[in-house]
PDB file of C-alpha atoms in Angstrom:
ATOM      1  CA  MET A   1     126.482  61.645 111.263  1.00  0.00           C
ATOM      2  CA  GLN A   2     123.266  62.930 109.428  1.00  0.00           C
ATOM      3  CA  GLN A   3     122.243  66.531 109.820  1.00  0.00           C
ATOM      4  CA  PHE A   4     119.982  68.816 107.730  1.00  0.00           C
ATOM      5  CA  PHE A   5     120.464  72.712 108.611  1.00  0.00           C
ATOM      6  CA  LEU A   6     118.509  75.697 107.306  1.00  0.00           C
ATOM      7  CA  THR A   7     120.291  79.196 108.118  1.00  0.00           C
ATOM      8  CA  GLY A   8     120.022  82.452 107.178  1.00  0.00           C
ATOM      9  CA  ASP A   9     123.936  82.751 107.763  1.00  0.00           C
ATOM     10  CA  ALA A  10     127.137  82.011 105.432  1.00  0.00           C
ATOM     11  CA  ILE A  11     127.698  78.151 105.013  1.00  0.00           C
ATOM     12  CA  GLN A  12     130.524  77.386 106.865  1.00  0.00           C
ATOM     13  CA  ALA A  13     131.697  74.694 104.460  1.00  0.00           C
ATOM     14  CA  GLU A  14     135.444  73.736 106.486  1.00  0.00           C
ATOM     15  CA  ALA A  15     133.247  73.248 109.819  1.00  0.00           C
ATOM     16  CA  LEU A  16     130.858  70.966 107.825  1.00  0.00           C
ATOM     17  CA  ASN A  17     133.561  69.010 106.484  1.00  0.00           C
ATOM     18  CA  GLN A  18     135.278  68.433 109.814  1.00  0.00           C
ATOM     19  CA  LEU A  19     131.920  67.221 111.064  1.00  0.00           C
ATOM     20  CA  LEU A  20     131.832  64.578 108.350  1.00  0.00           C
ATOM     21  CA  LYS A  21     135.205  62.804 109.289  1.00  0.00           C
ATOM     22  CA  HIS A  22     135.043  59.348 109.716  1.00  0.00           C
ATOM     23  CA  PRO A  23     138.066  57.035 109.900  1.00  0.00           C
ATOM     24  CA  GLN A  24     136.211  54.430 107.852  1.00  0.00           C
ATOM     25  CA  ALA A  25     135.370  56.805 105.073  1.00  0.00           C
ATOM     26  CA  GLY A  26     137.757  56.731 102.386  1.00  0.00           C
ATOM     27  CA  ALA A  27     135.988  59.103  99.931  1.00  0.00           C
ATOM     28  CA  LEU A  28     134.158  62.680 100.821  1.00  0.00           C
ATOM     29  CA  VAL A  29     131.763  64.162  98.251  1.00  0.00           C
ATOM     30  CA  VAL A  30     130.827  67.864  98.778  1.00  0.00           C
ATOM     31  CA  PHE A  31     128.792  69.387  96.065  1.00  0.00           C
ATOM     32  CA  GLU A  32     128.156  73.633  96.787  1.00  0.00           C
ATOM     33  CA  GLY A  33     125.377  75.565  94.609  1.00  0.00           C
ATOM     34  CA  TRP A  34     126.608  79.338  94.738  1.00  0.00           C
ATOM     35  CA  VAL A  35     124.407  82.231  93.280  1.00  0.00           C
ATOM     36  CA  ARG A  36     125.166  82.989  89.619  1.00  0.00           C
ATOM     37  CA  ASN A  37     125.235  85.836  87.439  1.00  0.00           C
ATOM     38  CA  HIS A  38     122.412  84.664  85.220  1.00  0.00           C
ATOM     39  CA  ASN A  39     119.325  82.987  84.706  1.00  0.00           C
ATOM     40  CA  GLN A  40     117.494  82.248  81.420  1.00  0.00           C
ATOM     41  CA  GLY A  41     119.450  85.141  79.719  1.00  0.00           C
ATOM     42  CA  HIS A  42     119.038  87.542  82.278  1.00  0.00           C
ATOM     43  CA  PRO A  43     121.843  89.324  83.882  1.00  0.00           C
ATOM     44  CA  VAL A  44     121.228  88.457  87.900  1.00  0.00           C
ATOM     45  CA  ARG A  45     122.582  90.585  90.763  1.00  0.00           C
ATOM     46  CA  ALA A  46     121.340  89.056  93.844  1.00  0.00           C
ATOM     47  CA  LEU A  47     118.427  86.748  94.985  1.00  0.00           C
ATOM     48  CA  ASP A  48     116.331  85.917  98.030  1.00  0.00           C
ATOM     49  CA  TYR A  49     115.310  82.476  99.389  1.00  0.00           C
ATOM     50  CA  GLU A  50     112.092  81.758 101.462  1.00  0.00           C
ATOM     51  CA  ILE A  51     111.357  78.634 103.228  1.00  0.00           C
ATOM     52  CA  TYR A  52     108.622  77.116 104.521  1.00  0.00           C
ATOM     53  CA  MET A  53     110.753  76.061 107.725  1.00  0.00           C
ATOM     54  CA  ALA A  54     108.950  73.403 109.514  1.00  0.00           C
ATOM     55  CA  LEU A  55     108.010  71.542 106.223  1.00  0.00           C
ATOM     56  CA  ALA A  56     111.691  72.132 104.717  1.00  0.00           C
ATOM     57  CA  GLN A  57     113.411  70.900 107.701  1.00  0.00           C
ATOM     58  CA  LYS A  58     111.262  67.569 108.108  1.00  0.00           C
ATOM     59  CA  GLU A  59     111.933  67.097 104.590  1.00  0.00           C
ATOM     60  CA  GLY A  60     115.352  67.434 104.436  1.00  0.00           C
ATOM     61  CA  GLU A  61     115.822  65.197 107.295  1.00  0.00           C
ATOM     62  CA  ARG A  62     113.632  62.631 105.801  1.00  0.00           C
ATOM     63  CA  ILE A  63     116.089  63.044 102.317  1.00  0.00           C
ATOM     64  CA  LEU A  64     119.262  62.459 104.185  1.00  0.00           C
ATOM     65  CA  THR A  65     117.500  59.377 106.296  1.00  0.00           C
ATOM     66  CA  GLU A  66     116.958  58.088 102.499  1.00  0.00           C
ATOM     67  CA  ALA A  67     119.896  58.455 101.358  1.00  0.00           C
ATOM     68  CA  CYS A  68     121.912  56.934 104.420  1.00  0.00           C
ATOM     69  CA  GLY A  69     119.557  53.694 104.121  1.00  0.00           C
ATOM     70  CA  GLN A  70     120.059  53.237 100.212  1.00  0.00           C
ATOM     71  CA  PHE A  71     123.856  54.376 100.001  1.00  0.00           C
ATOM     72  CA  SER A  72     126.534  52.626 102.487  1.00  0.00           C
ATOM     73  CA  LEU A  73     127.166  56.010 103.861  1.00  0.00           C
ATOM     74  CA  HIS A  74     129.002  56.798 106.882  1.00  0.00           C
ATOM     75  CA  GLY A  75     127.755  60.372 107.325  1.00  0.00           C
ATOM     76  CA  ALA A  76     125.435  63.105 105.253  1.00  0.00           C
ATOM     77  CA  ILE A  77     125.124  66.553 105.959  1.00  0.00           C
ATOM     78  CA  ALA A  78     122.926  69.192 104.009  1.00  0.00           C
ATOM     79  CA  CYS A  79     122.410  72.703 104.368  1.00  0.00           C
ATOM     80  CA  HIS A  80     120.130  75.368 102.824  1.00  0.00           C
ATOM     81  CA  ARG A  81     120.504  79.232 102.865  1.00  0.00           C
ATOM     82  CA  TYR A  82     117.626  81.640 103.192  1.00  0.00           C
ATOM     83  CA  GLY A  83     117.450  85.374 102.953  1.00  0.00           C
ATOM     84  CA  SER A  84     119.141  87.502 100.407  1.00  0.00           C
ATOM     85  CA  LEU A  85     122.494  86.328  98.839  1.00  0.00           C
ATOM     86  CA  GLN A  86     124.732  87.830  96.812  1.00  0.00           C
ATOM     87  CA  LEU A  87     126.626  86.663  93.746  1.00  0.00           C
ATOM     88  CA  GLY A  88     129.110  83.916  94.470  1.00  0.00           C
ATOM     89  CA  ASP A  89     127.522  83.069  97.785  1.00  0.00           C
ATOM     90  CA  ALA A  90     126.915  79.301  98.539  1.00  0.00           C
ATOM     91  CA  ALA A  91     123.154  78.937  98.822  1.00  0.00           C
ATOM     92  CA  VAL A  92     123.287  74.771  99.166  1.00  0.00           C
ATOM     93  CA  TRP A  93     126.084  72.731 100.520  1.00  0.00           C
ATOM     94  CA  VAL A  94     125.784  68.765 100.262  1.00  0.00           C
ATOM     95  CA  GLY A  95     128.665  66.487 101.967  1.00  0.00           C
ATOM     96  CA  THR A  96     128.750  62.651 101.791  1.00  0.00           C
ATOM     97  CA  THR A  97     131.449  60.465 103.123  1.00  0.00           C
ATOM     98  CA  ALA A  98     131.462  56.965 102.235  1.00  0.00           C
ATOM     99  CA  SER A  99     134.173  53.665 102.358  1.00  0.00           C
ATOM    100  CA  HIS A 100     134.317  54.422  98.455  1.00  0.00           C
ATOM    101  CA  ARG A 101     133.456  57.261  95.976  1.00  0.00           C
ATOM    102  CA  GLU A 102     130.736  55.755  94.125  1.00  0.00           C
ATOM    103  CA  GLN A 103     128.423  55.578  97.099  1.00  0.00           C
ATOM    104  CA  ALA A 104     129.764  58.952  98.256  1.00  0.00           C
ATOM    105  CA  PHE A 105     128.908  60.203  94.390  1.00  0.00           C
ATOM    106  CA  LEU A 106     125.605  58.597  94.316  1.00  0.00           C
ATOM    107  CA  ALA A 107     124.363  60.017  97.178  1.00  0.00           C
ATOM    108  CA  ALA A 108     125.120  63.612  97.302  1.00  0.00           C
ATOM    109  CA  ARG A 109     123.698  63.510  93.582  1.00  0.00           C
ATOM    110  CA  TYR A 110     120.287  61.989  95.199  1.00  0.00           C
ATOM    111  CA  ILE A 111     120.568  64.283  98.049  1.00  0.00           C
ATOM    112  CA  ILE A 112     120.746  67.520  95.944  1.00  0.00           C
ATOM    113  CA  ASP A 113     118.260  66.542  93.453  1.00  0.00           C
ATOM    114  CA  GLN A 114     115.677  65.530  96.374  1.00  0.00           C
ATOM    115  CA  ILE A 115     116.397  68.717  97.980  1.00  0.00           C
ATOM    116  CA  LYS A 116     115.652  70.831  94.442  1.00  0.00           C
ATOM    117  CA  HIS A 117     112.335  68.430  93.981  1.00  0.00           C
ATOM    118  CA  ARG A 118     111.154  68.362  97.572  1.00  0.00           C
ATOM    119  CA  LEU A 119     111.899  71.359  99.856  1.00  0.00           C
ATOM    120  CA  PRO A 120     109.310  74.061  99.959  1.00  0.00           C
ATOM    121  CA  ILE A 121     111.841  76.809  99.026  1.00  0.00           C
ATOM    122  CA  TRP A 122     111.197  80.069  96.926  1.00  0.00           C
ATOM    123  CA  LYS A 123     113.488  81.994  94.976  1.00  0.00           C
ATOM    124  CA  LYS A 124     113.230  85.742  94.102  1.00  0.00           C
ATOM    125  CA  GLU A 125     115.954  87.037  91.494  1.00  0.00           C
ATOM    126  CA  TYR A 126     117.165  90.578  91.441  1.00  0.00           C
ATOM    127  CA  TYR A 127     118.050  91.634  87.763  1.00  0.00           C
ATOM    128  CA  GLN A 128     120.322  94.256  86.391  1.00  0.00           C
ATOM    129  CA  ASP A 129     117.812  94.983  83.780  1.00  0.00           C
ATOM    130  CA  LEU A 130     114.406  94.016  84.631  1.00  0.00           C
ATOM    131  CA  PRO A 131     112.204  94.303  88.055  1.00  0.00           C
ATOM    132  CA  ALA A 132     112.852  91.657  90.511  1.00  0.00           C
ATOM    133  CA  GLN A 133     110.448  88.200  90.058  1.00  0.00           C
ATOM    134  CA  TRP A 134     109.613  84.959  91.857  1.00  0.00           C
ATOM    135  CA  VAL A 135     111.454  82.265  89.560  1.00  0.00           C
ATOM    136  CA  TYR A 136     109.509  79.354  89.044  1.00  0.00           C
ATOM    137  CA  CYS A 137     111.250  76.343  89.852  1.00  0.00           C
ATOM    138  CA  ARG A 138     111.051  73.780  87.201  1.00  0.00           C
ATOM    139  CA  ASP A 139     112.549  70.942  89.322  1.00  0.00           C
ATOM    140  CA  HIS A 140     110.484  71.132  92.022  1.00  0.00           C
ATOM    141  CA  ASP A 141     107.664  68.255  92.296  1.00  0.00           C
ATOM    142  CA  HIS A 142     103.780  70.611  92.206  1.00  0.00           C
ATOM    143  CA  SER A 143     101.813  67.591  91.953  1.00  0.00           C
TER     144      SER A 143
END
């Protein structure tokens, strides 16, 4: 099982967990990135994600293929939201399964780091005390 999703709907974590079930898996590692109420000292009340869909889909699939090849995984799924999100909403979800926890942890870390680094996704933050602004993504490769 290897799937990458982009969605404008709420992430259904339990359904994604079920897709990763595998009889040889001894470990499931899940990472969820949530909308938090602050960024760089400013109170945040919501945000928007805009995605270059075709490129993001292709690059997301490539990242999962790399992870499955690099780590001994039974499955890997990643999902990223777009559109308007509120505080506490899950913005990104990554799940990996492996026979042992080390490979599942390493793969989940690799996938979320690569998503933040390589996917063409832009974030606009809405603040409680300032006008909304597009946020520079420090982790993204701009070369």
